[in-house]
Amino acid sequence: TKPFELVSRQTGGSFGLFNSFNSIGGQKGDLNYYALYQYKRGDGWRPNSGFNVNTFFTALNYDVSDRLKIGVEFTHMNYLAQQPGGLTDDEFYSDPRASYTDQNWFKVNWNVASVKLEYKLSQTAKIEMRNFGLLASREALGINLNKEDPYNEPRLLVADNFRNYGTEIRYLKHYEINGKPSAFVLGTRLYH
């Protein structure tokens, strides 16, 4: 019911941890909005295990009428994390904080969007439809420690791209059986 609200939380911790969470949101007439941005960074407990993360989310929902609602959402997240390399059991028992490489990195770029429609057929029944899509990538750069002399080998880059989209629609009916609330749901999803 508030037209505007701001939330900001800043947190620090050991091993260089810093977390900043900031959001705005509110209700203005028939429009409800919310957005957040979160930044996290840290050096990690083990050497060569730092990370840097950015996350953004926004949602807008509009009541077109008493029966029809429309909403859109978007999420973006990217991070870069250094990976200190794996340890054998013997290495772990000897020194669990050991790191033998500074050359392993993992990077993600993630974007998800959706549009949703909700239509009330009655006080107890509605139809919901959601269209969604994902555009994302991930990259892993590192050395293969399974080789005989991995530090003299070129680093390996593994890169992947993800593209998918879909639609789901469902019918939802609330009712009671012997005075206990129940729901009937029937739906389908098309996905590529």
mmCIF file of N, CA, C and O in Angstrom, residues 42-51 79-88 91-92 95-106 141-145 150-151 155:
data_model
loop_
_atom_site.group_PDB
_atom_site.id
_atom_site.type_symbol
_atom_site.label_atom_id
_atom_site.label_comp_id
_atom_site.label_asym_id
_atom_site.label_seq_id
_atom_site.Cartn_x
_atom_site.Cartn_y
_atom_site.Cartn_z
ATOM 1 N N GLY A 42 34.193 -10.863 -2.490
ATOM 2 C CA GLY A 42 34.960 -11.446 -1.402
ATOM 3 C C GLY A 42 36.245 -12.047 -1.920
ATOM 4 O O GLY A 42 36.395 -12.294 -3.118
ATOM 5 N N ASP A 43 37.174 -12.251 -1.005
ATOM 6 C CA ASP A 43 38.458 -12.847 -1.364
ATOM 7 C C ASP A 43 38.457 -14.359 -1.185
ATOM 8 O O ASP A 43 39.325 -15.040 -1.706
ATOM 9 N N GLY A 44 37.500 -14.883 -0.434
ATOM 10 C CA GLY A 44 37.425 -16.318 -0.211
ATOM 11 C C GLY A 44 38.323 -16.791 0.914
ATOM 12 O O GLY A 44 39.300 -16.146 1.279
ATOM 13 N N TRP A 45 37.974 -17.913 1.481
ATOM 14 C CA TRP A 45 38.708 -18.499 2.602
ATOM 15 C C TRP A 45 40.039 -19.078 2.150
ATOM 16 O O TRP A 45 41.037 -18.996 2.832
ATOM 17 N N ARG A 46 40.041 -19.675 0.947
ATOM 18 C CA ARG A 46 41.280 -20.203 0.368
ATOM 19 C C ARG A 46 41.889 -19.157 -0.559
ATOM 20 O O ARG A 46 41.163 -18.355 -1.155
ATOM 21 N N PRO A 47 43.196 -19.157 -0.722
ATOM 22 C CA PRO A 47 43.796 -18.271 -1.727
ATOM 23 C C PRO A 47 43.221 -18.576 -3.110
ATOM 24 O O PRO A 47 42.784 -19.698 -3.378
ATOM 25 N N ASN A 48 43.193 -17.597 -3.962
ATOM 26 C CA ASN A 48 42.709 -17.756 -5.340
ATOM 27 C C ASN A 48 41.245 -18.174 -5.397
ATOM 28 O O ASN A 48 40.843 -18.978 -6.237
ATOM 29 N N SER A 49 40.414 -17.647 -4.497
ATOM 30 C CA SER A 49 38.990 -18.001 -4.511
ATOM 31 C C SER A 49 38.110 -16.765 -4.374
ATOM 32 O O SER A 49 37.043 -16.819 -3.788
ATOM 33 N N GLY A 50 38.558 -15.644 -4.929
ATOM 34 C CA GLY A 50 37.758 -14.421 -4.882
ATOM 35 C C GLY A 50 36.550 -14.500 -5.805
ATOM 36 O O GLY A 50 36.506 -15.298 -6.744
ATOM 37 N N PHE A 51 35.573 -13.643 -5.539
ATOM 38 C CA PHE A 51 34.375 -13.611 -6.369
ATOM 39 C C PHE A 51 33.815 -12.199 -6.410
ATOM 40 O O PHE A 51 34.067 -11.378 -5.535
ATOM 41 N N TYR A 79 28.497 -13.016 -12.674
ATOM 42 C CA TYR A 79 29.539 -13.150 -11.661
ATOM 43 C C TYR A 79 30.811 -13.706 -12.273
ATOM 44 O O TYR A 79 30.799 -14.367 -13.310
ATOM 45 N N LEU A 80 31.890 -13.379 -11.598
ATOM 46 C CA LEU A 80 33.200 -13.890 -11.945
ATOM 47 C C LEU A 80 33.795 -14.452 -10.668
ATOM 48 O O LEU A 80 33.878 -13.755 -9.660
ATOM 49 N N ALA A 81 34.169 -15.710 -10.702
ATOM 50 C CA ALA A 81 34.712 -16.367 -9.507
ATOM 51 C C ALA A 81 36.022 -17.046 -9.865
ATOM 52 O O ALA A 81 36.116 -17.766 -10.859
ATOM 53 N N GLN A 82 37.012 -16.802 -9.051
ATOM 54 C CA GLN A 82 38.275 -17.503 -9.200
ATOM 55 C C GLN A 82 38.155 -18.810 -8.424
ATOM 56 O O GLN A 82 37.568 -18.852 -7.348
ATOM 57 N N GLN A 83 38.688 -19.884 -8.993
ATOM 58 C CA GLN A 83 38.573 -21.197 -8.365
ATOM 59 C C GLN A 83 39.958 -21.694 -7.978
ATOM 60 O O GLN A 83 40.842 -21.776 -8.833
ATOM 61 N N PRO A 84 40.145 -22.038 -6.705
ATOM 62 C CA PRO A 84 41.479 -22.358 -6.213
ATOM 63 C C PRO A 84 41.991 -23.736 -6.610
ATOM 64 O O PRO A 84 43.114 -24.086 -6.272
ATOM 65 N N GLY A 85 41.213 -24.505 -7.324
ATOM 66 C CA GLY A 85 41.647 -25.834 -7.749
ATOM 67 C C GLY A 85 41.292 -26.891 -6.720
ATOM 68 O O GLY A 85 41.142 -26.615 -5.540
ATOM 69 N N GLY A 86 41.158 -28.087 -7.198
ATOM 70 C CA GLY A 86 40.782 -29.189 -6.326
ATOM 71 C C GLY A 86 41.956 -29.717 -5.518
ATOM 72 O O GLY A 86 43.112 -29.476 -5.844
ATOM 73 N N LEU A 87 41.621 -30.415 -4.450
ATOM 74 C CA LEU A 87 42.626 -31.033 -3.583
ATOM 75 C C LEU A 87 42.344 -32.526 -3.479
ATOM 76 O O LEU A 87 41.185 -32.936 -3.416
ATOM 77 N N THR A 88 43.388 -33.311 -3.446
ATOM 78 C CA THR A 88 43.206 -34.724 -3.140
ATOM 79 C C THR A 88 42.878 -34.842 -1.650
ATOM 80 O O THR A 88 43.044 -33.889 -0.880
ATOM 81 N N GLU A 91 46.005 -34.006 0.320
ATOM 82 C CA GLU A 91 46.291 -32.565 0.334
ATOM 83 C C GLU A 91 45.341 -31.834 1.267
ATOM 84 O O GLU A 91 45.741 -30.927 2.000
ATOM 85 N N PHE A 92 44.076 -32.236 1.263
ATOM 86 C CA PHE A 92 43.090 -31.589 2.133
ATOM 87 C C PHE A 92 43.426 -31.826 3.607
ATOM 88 O O PHE A 92 43.390 -30.902 4.408
ATOM 89 N N ASP A 95 46.562 -29.629 4.392
ATOM 90 C CA ASP A 95 46.296 -28.186 4.465
ATOM 91 C C ASP A 95 45.023 -27.876 3.680
ATOM 92 O O ASP A 95 45.066 -27.701 2.456
ATOM 93 N N PRO A 96 43.859 -27.800 4.355
ATOM 94 C CA PRO A 96 42.600 -27.583 3.642
ATOM 95 C C PRO A 96 42.514 -26.222 2.947
ATOM 96 O O PRO A 96 41.661 -26.030 2.094
ATOM 97 N N ARG A 97 43.402 -25.295 3.283
ATOM 98 C CA ARG A 97 43.385 -23.973 2.645
ATOM 99 C C ARG A 97 44.342 -23.899 1.458
ATOM 100 O O ARG A 97 44.466 -22.838 0.832
ATOM 101 N N ALA A 98 45.001 -24.965 1.117
ATOM 102 C CA ALA A 98 45.996 -24.934 0.035
ATOM 103 C C ALA A 98 45.339 -24.631 -1.307
ATOM 104 O O ALA A 98 44.195 -25.005 -1.570
ATOM 105 N N SER A 99 46.077 -23.924 -2.143
ATOM 106 C CA SER A 99 45.675 -23.667 -3.516
ATOM 107 C C SER A 99 46.925 -23.750 -4.374
ATOM 108 O O SER A 99 47.927 -23.103 -4.071
ATOM 109 N N TYR A 100 46.861 -24.547 -5.432
ATOM 110 C CA TYR A 100 48.038 -24.762 -6.263
ATOM 111 C C TYR A 100 47.950 -24.064 -7.614
ATOM 112 O O TYR A 100 48.824 -24.227 -8.444
ATOM 113 N N THR A 101 46.864 -23.315 -7.839
ATOM 114 C CA THR A 101 46.742 -22.596 -9.106
ATOM 115 C C THR A 101 45.995 -21.286 -8.900
ATOM 116 O O THR A 101 45.089 -21.203 -8.068
ATOM 117 N N ASP A 102 46.383 -20.286 -9.664
ATOM 118 C CA ASP A 102 45.661 -19.016 -9.681
ATOM 119 C C ASP A 102 45.069 -18.782 -11.072
ATOM 120 O O ASP A 102 44.721 -17.674 -11.429
ATOM 121 N N GLN A 103 44.953 -19.855 -11.856
ATOM 122 C CA GLN A 103 44.563 -19.716 -13.256
ATOM 123 C C GLN A 103 43.169 -20.246 -13.579
ATOM 124 O O GLN A 103 42.814 -20.343 -14.741
ATOM 125 N N ASN A 104 42.386 -20.607 -12.589
ATOM 126 C CA ASN A 104 41.049 -21.137 -12.853
ATOM 127 C C ASN A 104 39.999 -20.071 -12.578
ATOM 128 O O ASN A 104 39.944 -19.504 -11.482
ATOM 129 N N TRP A 105 39.137 -19.831 -13.574
ATOM 130 C CA TRP A 105 38.095 -18.806 -13.460
ATOM 131 C C TRP A 105 36.772 -19.373 -13.974
ATOM 132 O O TRP A 105 36.743 -20.201 -14.876
ATOM 133 N N PHE A 106 35.683 -18.876 -13.399
ATOM 134 C CA PHE A 106 34.341 -19.267 -13.840
ATOM 135 C C PHE A 106 33.501 -18.004 -13.944
ATOM 136 O O PHE A 106 33.438 -17.220 -12.993
ATOM 137 N N LEU A 141 37.540 -21.105 -17.458
ATOM 138 C CA LEU A 141 38.914 -21.034 -17.942
ATOM 139 C C LEU A 141 39.817 -21.626 -16.878
ATOM 140 O O LEU A 141 39.761 -21.225 -15.715
ATOM 141 N N GLY A 142 40.627 -22.596 -17.265
ATOM 142 C CA GLY A 142 41.479 -23.200 -16.249
ATOM 143 C C GLY A 142 42.464 -24.178 -16.817
ATOM 144 O O GLY A 142 42.627 -24.311 -18.033
ATOM 145 N N ILE A 143 43.098 -24.862 -15.914
ATOM 146 C CA ILE A 143 44.064 -25.891 -16.288
ATOM 147 C C ILE A 143 43.525 -27.235 -15.855
ATOM 148 O O ILE A 143 42.757 -27.338 -14.904
ATOM 149 N N ASN A 144 43.902 -28.261 -16.571
ATOM 150 C CA ASN A 144 43.454 -29.614 -16.291
ATOM 151 C C ASN A 144 44.496 -30.280 -15.393
ATOM 152 O O ASN A 144 45.562 -30.662 -15.841
ATOM 153 N N LEU A 145 44.180 -30.414 -14.119
ATOM 154 C CA LEU A 145 45.141 -30.974 -13.168
ATOM 155 C C LEU A 145 45.335 -32.480 -13.324
ATOM 156 O O LEU A 145 46.194 -33.057 -12.680
ATOM 157 N N PRO A 150 50.376 -30.301 -15.639
ATOM 158 C CA PRO A 150 49.319 -29.377 -16.065
ATOM 159 C C PRO A 150 49.778 -27.927 -16.173
ATOM 160 O O PRO A 150 49.207 -27.156 -16.929
ATOM 161 N N TYR A 151 50.804 -27.517 -15.451
ATOM 162 C CA TYR A 151 51.203 -26.121 -15.452
ATOM 163 C C TYR A 151 51.976 -25.723 -16.703
ATOM 164 O O TYR A 151 52.196 -24.558 -16.950
ATOM 165 N N ARG A 155 45.972 -23.235 -21.050
ATOM 166 C CA ARG A 155 44.707 -23.284 -20.322
ATOM 167 C C ARG A 155 43.564 -23.626 -21.269
ATOM 168 O O ARG A 155 43.623 -23.343 -22.466
#
